[in-house]
Tab-separated table of C-alpha atoms in Angstrom:
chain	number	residue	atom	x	y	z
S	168	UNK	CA	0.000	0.000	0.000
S	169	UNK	CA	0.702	3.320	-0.705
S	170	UNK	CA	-0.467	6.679	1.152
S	171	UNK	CA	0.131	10.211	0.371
S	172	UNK	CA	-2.234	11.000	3.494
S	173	UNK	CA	0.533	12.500	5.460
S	174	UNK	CA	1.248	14.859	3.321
S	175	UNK	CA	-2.544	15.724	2.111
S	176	UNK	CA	-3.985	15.874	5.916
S	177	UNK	CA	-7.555	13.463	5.386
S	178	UNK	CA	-7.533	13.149	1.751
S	179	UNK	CA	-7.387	9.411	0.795
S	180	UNK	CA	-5.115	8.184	-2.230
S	181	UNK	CA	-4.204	4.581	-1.753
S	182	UNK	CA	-3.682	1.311	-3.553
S	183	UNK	CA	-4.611	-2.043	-2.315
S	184	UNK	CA	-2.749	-4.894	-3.710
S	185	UNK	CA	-4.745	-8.261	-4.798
S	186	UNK	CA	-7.844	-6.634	-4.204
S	187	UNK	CA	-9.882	-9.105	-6.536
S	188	UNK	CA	-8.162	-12.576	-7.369
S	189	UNK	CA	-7.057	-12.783	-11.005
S	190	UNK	CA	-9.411	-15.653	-11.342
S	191	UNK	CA	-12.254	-12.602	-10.782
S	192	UNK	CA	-10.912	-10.281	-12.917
S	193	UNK	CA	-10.333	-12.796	-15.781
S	194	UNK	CA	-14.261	-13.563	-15.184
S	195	UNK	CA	-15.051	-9.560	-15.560
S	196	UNK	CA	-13.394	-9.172	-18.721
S	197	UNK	CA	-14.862	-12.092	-20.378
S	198	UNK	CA	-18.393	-10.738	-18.976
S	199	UNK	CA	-17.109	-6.802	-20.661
S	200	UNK	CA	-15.661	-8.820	-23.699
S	201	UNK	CA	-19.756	-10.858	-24.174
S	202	UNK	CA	-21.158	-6.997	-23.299
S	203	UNK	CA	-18.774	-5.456	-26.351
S	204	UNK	CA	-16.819	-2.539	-25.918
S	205	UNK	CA	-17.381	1.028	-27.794
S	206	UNK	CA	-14.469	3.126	-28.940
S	207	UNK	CA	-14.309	6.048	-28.233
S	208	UNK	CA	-12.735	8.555	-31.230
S	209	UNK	CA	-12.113	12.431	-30.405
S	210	UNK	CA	-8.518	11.840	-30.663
S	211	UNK	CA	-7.942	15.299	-28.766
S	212	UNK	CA	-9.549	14.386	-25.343
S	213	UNK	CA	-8.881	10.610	-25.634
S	214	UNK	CA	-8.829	6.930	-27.969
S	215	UNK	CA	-10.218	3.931	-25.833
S	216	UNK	CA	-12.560	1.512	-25.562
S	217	UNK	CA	-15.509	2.005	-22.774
S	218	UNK	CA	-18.174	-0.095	-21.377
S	219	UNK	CA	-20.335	2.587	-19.608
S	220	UNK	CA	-23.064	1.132	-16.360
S	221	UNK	CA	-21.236	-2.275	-16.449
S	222	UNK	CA	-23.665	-4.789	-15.015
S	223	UNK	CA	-21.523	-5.839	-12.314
S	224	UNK	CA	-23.685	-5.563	-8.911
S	225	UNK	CA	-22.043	-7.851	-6.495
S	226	UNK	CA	-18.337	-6.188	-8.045
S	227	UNK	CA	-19.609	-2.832	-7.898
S	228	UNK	CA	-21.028	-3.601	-4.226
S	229	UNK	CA	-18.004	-5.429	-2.499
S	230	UNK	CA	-15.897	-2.590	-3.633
S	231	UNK	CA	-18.282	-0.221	-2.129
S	232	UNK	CA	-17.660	-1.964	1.317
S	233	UNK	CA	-13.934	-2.249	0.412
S	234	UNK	CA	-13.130	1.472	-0.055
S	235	UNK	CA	-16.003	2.576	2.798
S	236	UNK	CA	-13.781	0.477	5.204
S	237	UNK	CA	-10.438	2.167	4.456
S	238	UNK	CA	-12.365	5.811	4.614
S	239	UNK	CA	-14.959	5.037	7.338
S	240	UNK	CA	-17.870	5.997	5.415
S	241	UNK	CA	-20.807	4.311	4.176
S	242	UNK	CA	-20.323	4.498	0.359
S	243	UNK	CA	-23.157	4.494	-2.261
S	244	UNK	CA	-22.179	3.967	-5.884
S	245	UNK	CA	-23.124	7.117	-8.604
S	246	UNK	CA	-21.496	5.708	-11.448
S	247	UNK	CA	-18.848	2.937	-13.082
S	248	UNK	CA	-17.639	2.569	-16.278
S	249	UNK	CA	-15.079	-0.081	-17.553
S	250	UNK	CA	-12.097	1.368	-19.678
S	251	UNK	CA	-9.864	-0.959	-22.109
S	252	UNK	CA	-7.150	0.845	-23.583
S	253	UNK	CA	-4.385	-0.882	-26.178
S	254	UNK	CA	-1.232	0.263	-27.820
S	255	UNK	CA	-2.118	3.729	-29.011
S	256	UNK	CA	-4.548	4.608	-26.475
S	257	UNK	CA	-4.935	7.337	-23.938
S	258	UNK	CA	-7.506	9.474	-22.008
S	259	UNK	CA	-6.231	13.174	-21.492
S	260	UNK	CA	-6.524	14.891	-18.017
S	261	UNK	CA	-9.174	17.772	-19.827
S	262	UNK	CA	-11.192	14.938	-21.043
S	263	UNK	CA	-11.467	13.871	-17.338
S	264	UNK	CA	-14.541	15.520	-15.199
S	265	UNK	CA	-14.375	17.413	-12.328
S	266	UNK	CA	-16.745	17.128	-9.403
S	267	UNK	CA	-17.352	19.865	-7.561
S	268	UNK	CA	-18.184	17.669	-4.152
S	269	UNK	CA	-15.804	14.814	-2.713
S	270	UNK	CA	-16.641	11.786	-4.567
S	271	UNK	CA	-14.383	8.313	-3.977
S	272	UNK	CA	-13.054	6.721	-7.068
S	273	UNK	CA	-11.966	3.414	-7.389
S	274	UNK	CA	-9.596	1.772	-9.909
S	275	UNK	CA	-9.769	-1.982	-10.739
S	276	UNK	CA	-7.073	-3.061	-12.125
S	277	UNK	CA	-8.624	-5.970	-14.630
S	278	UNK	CA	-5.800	-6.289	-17.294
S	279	UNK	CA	-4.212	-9.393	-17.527
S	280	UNK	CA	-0.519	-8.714	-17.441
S	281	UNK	CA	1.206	-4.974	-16.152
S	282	UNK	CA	1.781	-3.388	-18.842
S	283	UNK	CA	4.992	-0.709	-18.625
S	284	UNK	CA	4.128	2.478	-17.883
S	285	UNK	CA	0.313	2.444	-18.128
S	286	UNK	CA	-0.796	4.341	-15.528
S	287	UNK	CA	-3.603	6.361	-13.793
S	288	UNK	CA	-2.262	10.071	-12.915
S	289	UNK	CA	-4.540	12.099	-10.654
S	290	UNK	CA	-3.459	15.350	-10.647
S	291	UNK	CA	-3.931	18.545	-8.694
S	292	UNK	CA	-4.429	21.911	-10.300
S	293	UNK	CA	-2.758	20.000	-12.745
S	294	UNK	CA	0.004	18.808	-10.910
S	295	UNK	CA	0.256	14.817	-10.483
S	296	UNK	CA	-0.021	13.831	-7.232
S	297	UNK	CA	-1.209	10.157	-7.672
S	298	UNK	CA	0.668	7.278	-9.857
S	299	UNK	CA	-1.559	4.088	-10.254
S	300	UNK	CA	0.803	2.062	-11.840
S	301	UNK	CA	-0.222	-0.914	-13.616
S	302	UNK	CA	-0.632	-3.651	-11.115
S	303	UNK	CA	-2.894	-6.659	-12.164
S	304	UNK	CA	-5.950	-7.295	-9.546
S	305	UNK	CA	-4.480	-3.814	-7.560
S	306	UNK	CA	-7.433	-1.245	-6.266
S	307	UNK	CA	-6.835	2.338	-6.303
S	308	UNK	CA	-9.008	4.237	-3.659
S	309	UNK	CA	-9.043	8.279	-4.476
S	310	UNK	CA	-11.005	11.516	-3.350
S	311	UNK	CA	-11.837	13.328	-6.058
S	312	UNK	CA	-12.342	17.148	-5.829
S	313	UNK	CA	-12.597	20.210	-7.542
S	314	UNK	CA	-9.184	20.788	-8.040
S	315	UNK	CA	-8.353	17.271	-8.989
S	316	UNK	CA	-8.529	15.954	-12.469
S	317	UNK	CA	-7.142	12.761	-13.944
S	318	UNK	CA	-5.701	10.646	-16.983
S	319	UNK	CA	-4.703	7.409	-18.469
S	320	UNK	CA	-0.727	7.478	-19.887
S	321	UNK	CA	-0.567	6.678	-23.240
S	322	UNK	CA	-0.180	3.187	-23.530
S	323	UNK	CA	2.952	2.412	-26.145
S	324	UNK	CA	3.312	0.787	-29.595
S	325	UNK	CA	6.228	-0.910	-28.132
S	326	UNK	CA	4.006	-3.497	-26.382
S	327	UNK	CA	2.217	-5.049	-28.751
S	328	UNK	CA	-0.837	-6.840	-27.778
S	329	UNK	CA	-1.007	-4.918	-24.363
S	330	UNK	CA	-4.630	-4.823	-22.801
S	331	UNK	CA	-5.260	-2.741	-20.049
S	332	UNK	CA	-8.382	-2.916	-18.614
S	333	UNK	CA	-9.822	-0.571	-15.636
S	334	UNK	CA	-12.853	-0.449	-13.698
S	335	UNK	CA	-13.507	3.103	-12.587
S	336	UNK	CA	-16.351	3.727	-10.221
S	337	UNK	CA	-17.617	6.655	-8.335
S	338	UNK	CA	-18.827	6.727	-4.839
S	339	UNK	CA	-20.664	9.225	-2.768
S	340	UNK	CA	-21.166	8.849	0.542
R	235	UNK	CA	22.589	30.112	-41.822
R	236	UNK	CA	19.687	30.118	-43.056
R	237	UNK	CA	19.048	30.903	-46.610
R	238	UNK	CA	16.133	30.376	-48.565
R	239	UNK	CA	16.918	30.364	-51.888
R	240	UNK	CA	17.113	28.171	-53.757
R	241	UNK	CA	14.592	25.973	-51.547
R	242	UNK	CA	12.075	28.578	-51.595
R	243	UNK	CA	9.643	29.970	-54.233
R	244	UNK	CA	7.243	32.026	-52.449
R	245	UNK	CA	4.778	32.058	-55.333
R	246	UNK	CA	4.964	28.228	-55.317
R	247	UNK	CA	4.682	27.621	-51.654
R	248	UNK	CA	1.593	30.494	-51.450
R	249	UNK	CA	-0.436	28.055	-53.867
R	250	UNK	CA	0.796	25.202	-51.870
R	251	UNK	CA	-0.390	26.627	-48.303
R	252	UNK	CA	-3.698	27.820	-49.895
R	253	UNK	CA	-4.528	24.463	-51.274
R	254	UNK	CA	-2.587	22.162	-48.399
R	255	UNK	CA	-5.630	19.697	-46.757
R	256	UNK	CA	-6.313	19.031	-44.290
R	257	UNK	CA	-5.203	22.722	-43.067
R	258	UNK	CA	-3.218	24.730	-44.621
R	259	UNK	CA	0.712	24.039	-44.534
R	260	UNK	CA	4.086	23.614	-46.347
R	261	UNK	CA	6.574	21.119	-46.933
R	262	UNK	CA	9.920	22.332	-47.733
R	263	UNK	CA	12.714	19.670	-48.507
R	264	UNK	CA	16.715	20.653	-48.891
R	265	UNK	CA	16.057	23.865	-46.144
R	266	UNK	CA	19.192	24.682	-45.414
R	267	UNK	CA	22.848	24.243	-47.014
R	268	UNK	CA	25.148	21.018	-45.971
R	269	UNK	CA	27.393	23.740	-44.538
R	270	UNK	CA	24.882	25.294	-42.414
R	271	UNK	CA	23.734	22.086	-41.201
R	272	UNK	CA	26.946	21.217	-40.351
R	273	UNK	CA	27.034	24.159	-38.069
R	274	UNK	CA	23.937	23.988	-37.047
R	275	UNK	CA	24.549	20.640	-35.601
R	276	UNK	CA	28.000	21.928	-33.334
R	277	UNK	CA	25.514	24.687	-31.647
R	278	UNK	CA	23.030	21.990	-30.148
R	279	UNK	CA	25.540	19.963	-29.375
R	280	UNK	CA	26.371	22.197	-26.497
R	281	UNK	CA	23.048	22.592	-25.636
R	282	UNK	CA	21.801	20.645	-23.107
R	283	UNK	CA	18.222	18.300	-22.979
R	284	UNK	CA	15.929	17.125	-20.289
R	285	UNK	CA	13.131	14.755	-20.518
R	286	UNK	CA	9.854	16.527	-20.664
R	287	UNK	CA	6.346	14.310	-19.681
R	288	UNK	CA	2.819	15.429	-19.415
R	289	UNK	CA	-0.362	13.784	-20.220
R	290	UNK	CA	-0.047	14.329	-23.685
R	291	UNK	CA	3.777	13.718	-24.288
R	292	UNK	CA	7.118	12.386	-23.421
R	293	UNK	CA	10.116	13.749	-24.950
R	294	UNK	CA	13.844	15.063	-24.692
R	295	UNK	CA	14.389	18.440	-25.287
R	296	UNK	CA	16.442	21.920	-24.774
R	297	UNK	CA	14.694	24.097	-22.479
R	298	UNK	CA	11.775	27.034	-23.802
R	299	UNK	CA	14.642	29.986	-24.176
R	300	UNK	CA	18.430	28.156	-25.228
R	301	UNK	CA	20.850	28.548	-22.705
R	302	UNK	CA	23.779	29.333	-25.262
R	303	UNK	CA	23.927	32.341	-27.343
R	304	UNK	CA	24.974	30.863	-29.986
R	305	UNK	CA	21.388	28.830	-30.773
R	306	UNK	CA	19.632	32.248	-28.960
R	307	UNK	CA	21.077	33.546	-32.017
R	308	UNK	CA	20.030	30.922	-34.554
R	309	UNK	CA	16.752	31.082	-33.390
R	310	UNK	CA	16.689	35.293	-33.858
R	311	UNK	CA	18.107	34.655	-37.499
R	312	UNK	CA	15.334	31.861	-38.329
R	313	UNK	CA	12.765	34.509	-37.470
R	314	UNK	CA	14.394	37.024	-39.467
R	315	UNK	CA	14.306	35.390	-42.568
R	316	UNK	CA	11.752	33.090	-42.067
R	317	UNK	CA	9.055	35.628	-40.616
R	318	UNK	CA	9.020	37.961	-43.842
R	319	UNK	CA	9.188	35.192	-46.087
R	320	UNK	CA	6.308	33.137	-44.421
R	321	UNK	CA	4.509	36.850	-43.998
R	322	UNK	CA	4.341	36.557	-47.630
R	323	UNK	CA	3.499	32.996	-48.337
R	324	UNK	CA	0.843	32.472	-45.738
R	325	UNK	CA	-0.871	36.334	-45.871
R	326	UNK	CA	-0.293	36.239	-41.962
R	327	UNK	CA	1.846	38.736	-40.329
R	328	UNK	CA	4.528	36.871	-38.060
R	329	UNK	CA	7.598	38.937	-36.725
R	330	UNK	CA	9.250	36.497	-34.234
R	331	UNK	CA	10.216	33.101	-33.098
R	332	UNK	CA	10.488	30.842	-30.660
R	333	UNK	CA	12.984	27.540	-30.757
R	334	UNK	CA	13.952	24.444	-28.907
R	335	UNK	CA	15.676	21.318	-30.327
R	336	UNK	CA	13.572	18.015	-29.430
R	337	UNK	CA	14.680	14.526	-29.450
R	338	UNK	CA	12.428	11.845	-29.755
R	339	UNK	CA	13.693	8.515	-28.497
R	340	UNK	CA	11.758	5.314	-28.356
R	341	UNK	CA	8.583	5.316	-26.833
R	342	UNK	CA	8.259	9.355	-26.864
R	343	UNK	CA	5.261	11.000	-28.829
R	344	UNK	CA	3.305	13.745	-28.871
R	345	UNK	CA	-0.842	13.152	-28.976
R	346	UNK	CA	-3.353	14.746	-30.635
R	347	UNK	CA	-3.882	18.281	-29.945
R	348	UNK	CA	-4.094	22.257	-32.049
R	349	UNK	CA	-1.573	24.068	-30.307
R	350	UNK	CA	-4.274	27.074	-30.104
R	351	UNK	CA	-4.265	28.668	-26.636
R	352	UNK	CA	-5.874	31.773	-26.064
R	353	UNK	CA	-3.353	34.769	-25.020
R	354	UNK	CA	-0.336	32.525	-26.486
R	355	UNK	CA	-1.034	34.300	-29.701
R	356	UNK	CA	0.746	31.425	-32.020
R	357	UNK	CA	0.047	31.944	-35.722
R	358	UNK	CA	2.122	29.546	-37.213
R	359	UNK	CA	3.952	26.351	-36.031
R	360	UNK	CA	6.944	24.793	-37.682
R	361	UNK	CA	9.148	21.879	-37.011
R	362	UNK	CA	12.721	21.621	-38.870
R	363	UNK	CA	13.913	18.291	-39.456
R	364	UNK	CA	17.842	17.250	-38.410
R	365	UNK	CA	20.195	14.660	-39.503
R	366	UNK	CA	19.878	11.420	-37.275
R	367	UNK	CA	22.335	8.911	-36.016
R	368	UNK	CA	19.720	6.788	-35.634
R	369	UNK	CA	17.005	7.218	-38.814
R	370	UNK	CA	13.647	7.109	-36.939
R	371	UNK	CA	10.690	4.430	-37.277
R	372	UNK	CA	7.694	6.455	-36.213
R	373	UNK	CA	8.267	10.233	-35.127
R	374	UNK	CA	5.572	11.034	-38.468
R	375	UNK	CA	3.966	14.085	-38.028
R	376	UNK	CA	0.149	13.361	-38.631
R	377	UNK	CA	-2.822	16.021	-39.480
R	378	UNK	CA	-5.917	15.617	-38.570
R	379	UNK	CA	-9.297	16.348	-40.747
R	380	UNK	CA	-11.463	18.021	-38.065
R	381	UNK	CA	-15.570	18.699	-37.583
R	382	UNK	CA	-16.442	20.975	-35.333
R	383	UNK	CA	-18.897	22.536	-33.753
R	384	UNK	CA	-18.163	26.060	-32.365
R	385	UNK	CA	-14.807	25.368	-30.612
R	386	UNK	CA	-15.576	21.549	-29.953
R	387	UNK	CA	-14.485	19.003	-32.498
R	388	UNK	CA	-17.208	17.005	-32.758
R	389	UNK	CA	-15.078	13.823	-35.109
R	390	UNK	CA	-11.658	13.388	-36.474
R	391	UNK	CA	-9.974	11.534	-39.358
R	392	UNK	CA	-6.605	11.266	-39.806
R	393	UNK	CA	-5.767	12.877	-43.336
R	394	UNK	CA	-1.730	13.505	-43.505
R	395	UNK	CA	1.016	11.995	-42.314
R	396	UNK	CA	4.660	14.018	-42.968
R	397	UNK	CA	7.448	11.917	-42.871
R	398	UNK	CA	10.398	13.720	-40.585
R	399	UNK	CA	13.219	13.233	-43.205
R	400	UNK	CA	16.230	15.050	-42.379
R	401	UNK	CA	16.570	19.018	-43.512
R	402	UNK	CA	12.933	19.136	-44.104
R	403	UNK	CA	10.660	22.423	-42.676
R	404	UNK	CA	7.427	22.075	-42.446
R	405	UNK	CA	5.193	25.101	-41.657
R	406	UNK	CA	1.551	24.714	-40.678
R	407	UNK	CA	-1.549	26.884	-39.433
R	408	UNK	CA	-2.442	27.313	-35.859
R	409	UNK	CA	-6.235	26.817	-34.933
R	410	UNK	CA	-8.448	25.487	-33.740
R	411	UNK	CA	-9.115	22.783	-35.977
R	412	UNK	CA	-5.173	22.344	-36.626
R	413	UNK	CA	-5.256	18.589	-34.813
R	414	UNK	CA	-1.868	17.461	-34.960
R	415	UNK	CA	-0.089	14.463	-33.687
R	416	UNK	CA	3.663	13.504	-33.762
R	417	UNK	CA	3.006	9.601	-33.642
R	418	UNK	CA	4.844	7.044	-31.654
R	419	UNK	CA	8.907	6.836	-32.008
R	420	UNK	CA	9.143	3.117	-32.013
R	421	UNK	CA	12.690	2.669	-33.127
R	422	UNK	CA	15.965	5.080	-33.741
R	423	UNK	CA	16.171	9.167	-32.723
R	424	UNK	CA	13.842	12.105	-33.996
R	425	UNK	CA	15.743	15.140	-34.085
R	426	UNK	CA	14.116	18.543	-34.603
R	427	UNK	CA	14.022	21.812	-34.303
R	428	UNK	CA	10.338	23.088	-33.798
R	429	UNK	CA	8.411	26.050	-31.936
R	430	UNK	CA	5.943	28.667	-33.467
R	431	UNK	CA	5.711	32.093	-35.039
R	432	UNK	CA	4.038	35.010	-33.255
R	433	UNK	CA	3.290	38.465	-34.668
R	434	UNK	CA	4.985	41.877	-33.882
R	435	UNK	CA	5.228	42.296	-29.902
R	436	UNK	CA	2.982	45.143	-28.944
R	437	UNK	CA	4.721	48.471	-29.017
R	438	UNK	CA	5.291	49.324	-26.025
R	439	UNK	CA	2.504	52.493	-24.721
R	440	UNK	CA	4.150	55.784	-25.192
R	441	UNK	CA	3.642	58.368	-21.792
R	442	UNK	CA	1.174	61.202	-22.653
């Protein structure tokens, strides 16, 4: 685990390692893979794939008790989406959007290998403060803000047949 | 350093910018002489690169103003010739320059964006081809065939792709629609010099 807590009083920004077995995620990605992905195309905010309101319940709710227990709050979800990004693809920080309240966001790490220097960069007033570095089955617990914006590296040519593949959910609570 | 001729035939290159899709721009091969390059070449060898990284790229380069005088004063006789000359060609007033050399190793890019930012007040961008070690796989520069709607491109298309072959300047339009990418560098070194062209600076207000 990782914490930049001491040096950002109460805000949370934290990965859990093995949060899902890889067993799970490979089952999730088959599920997303059945659903079908849809690329997205304005090649000036972003290029990926996205499955938006995944039907994940039980996934959506376990990590809802997950990241309520490292914050101590009772966590209800407001949104998911499921990114897949290969060689080529990126979302830029302006494509991001900001919340004006203090939402929790999760990262899922489904992808089925790391994949070099595919991250998640959370950034404040532009600044990163937050690397989620690829990490298989790794959860990424965040408070969002209205000064904090985020993006998805680019994910390089030089590793053909990469897949990296995020669940990204919002909590309120 | 620095000479157009016999590279450049304004009435050539105006036809060429007015007709260039999928925005305007110019491709000019053979820039500058073998002697110039040569000498061009010893300058930026003293001049020293960092990496650069931000969400939309990851690249080597010198830093915004050049720390020697000698490529402060390369870039002030770039804009000299170049800004009267492109004045002509393009029909848009430019005065002055800004330069830094850029080295694109494996793995470095540059995504998709216009380079139009209000108050920044760019009007043309160019990038200047060097000699590599290393001959690049990759480093292209792409345009982009935009729809918009008001400021918000609503689809793209990718429409050009300009290889970076050594002593090569290519000029292009800054707008809002001027989507741009410099793709992946998946192999070699992309060396460049590249920046944009502003107009006149403001003259300073006179006391009444």
């Amino acid at each position: 685990m990782s914490s930049i807590e001491a040096l950002f009083g109460s805000r949370t920004a934290e990965i859990l390692a093995a949060a899902v077995t890889p067993v799970l995620a490979a089952e999730v990605r088959a599920r997303c893979e059945r659903t079908g992905y849809t690329r997205y195309g304005l090649l000036d905010r972003g290029s990926y794939e996205v499955i938006a309101d995944p039907d994940e319940p039980e996934l959506l709710a376990a990590l809802a008790n997950l990241a309520g227990e490292r914050i101590d709050r009772t966590l209800e979800l407001t949104g998911a989406r499921v990114l897949r990004l290969q060689p080529g693809d990126y979302l830029l920080a302006h494509h991001d959007q900001i919340h004006v309240d203090l939402p929790i966001e999760v990262v899922l790490d489904l992808s089925p290998a790391i994949v070099p220097g595919a991250e998640v960069h959370y950034r404040r007033r532009g600044q990163v403060f937050f690397r989620v570095p690829s990490t298989p089955c790794s959860l990424a617990i965040v408070e969002r803000g209205p000064t904090v914006s985020c993006n998805h590296t680019y994910v390089s040519k030089l590793h053909a047949g990469a897949s990296v593949v995020r669940l990204i959910a919002l909590f309120r609570g | 350093m620095w000479q157009l001729e016999p590279a450049w035939q304004a009435d050539v290159l105006a036809r060429a910018w007015r007709a260039a899709q999928p925005f305007p721009h110019l491709v000019v091969d053979d820039f500058a002489s073998a002697r110039d390059l040569e000498d061009l070449l010893a300058i930026l060898d003293e001049e020293p690169v960092e990496r650069y990284e931000g969400d939309i790229f990851a690249f080597d380069a010198t830093a915004p103003e050049p720390t020697t005088s000698d490529l402060r004063a390369v870039r002030e006789q770039f804009a000299r010739v170049l800004a009267p000359a492109l004045t002509q060609v393009t029909g848009k007033p430019v005065a002055r320059a800004d330069m830094r050399a850029y080295a694109y190793r494996p793995g470095h890019y540059l995504l998709p964006h216009s380079d139009h930012q209000e108050g920044l007040a760019r009007v043309l961008a160019y990038a200047y081809y060097l000699p590599s070690p290393e001959p690049p796989v990759g480093g292209e520069l792409e345009l982009y065939c935009c729809e918009h709607d008001g400021s918000a491109i609503t689809s793209v298309a990718g429409a050009c792709l300009i290889e970076p072959r050594p002593n090569r300047l290519v000029v292009f339009d800054v707008s809002d629609v001027s989507l741009h990418q410099v793709r992946e560098v998946l192999d070699g070194l992309r060396l460049s010099l590249a920046g944009w062209f502003y107009p006149a600076e403001p003259a300073a207000e006179q006391p009444r």
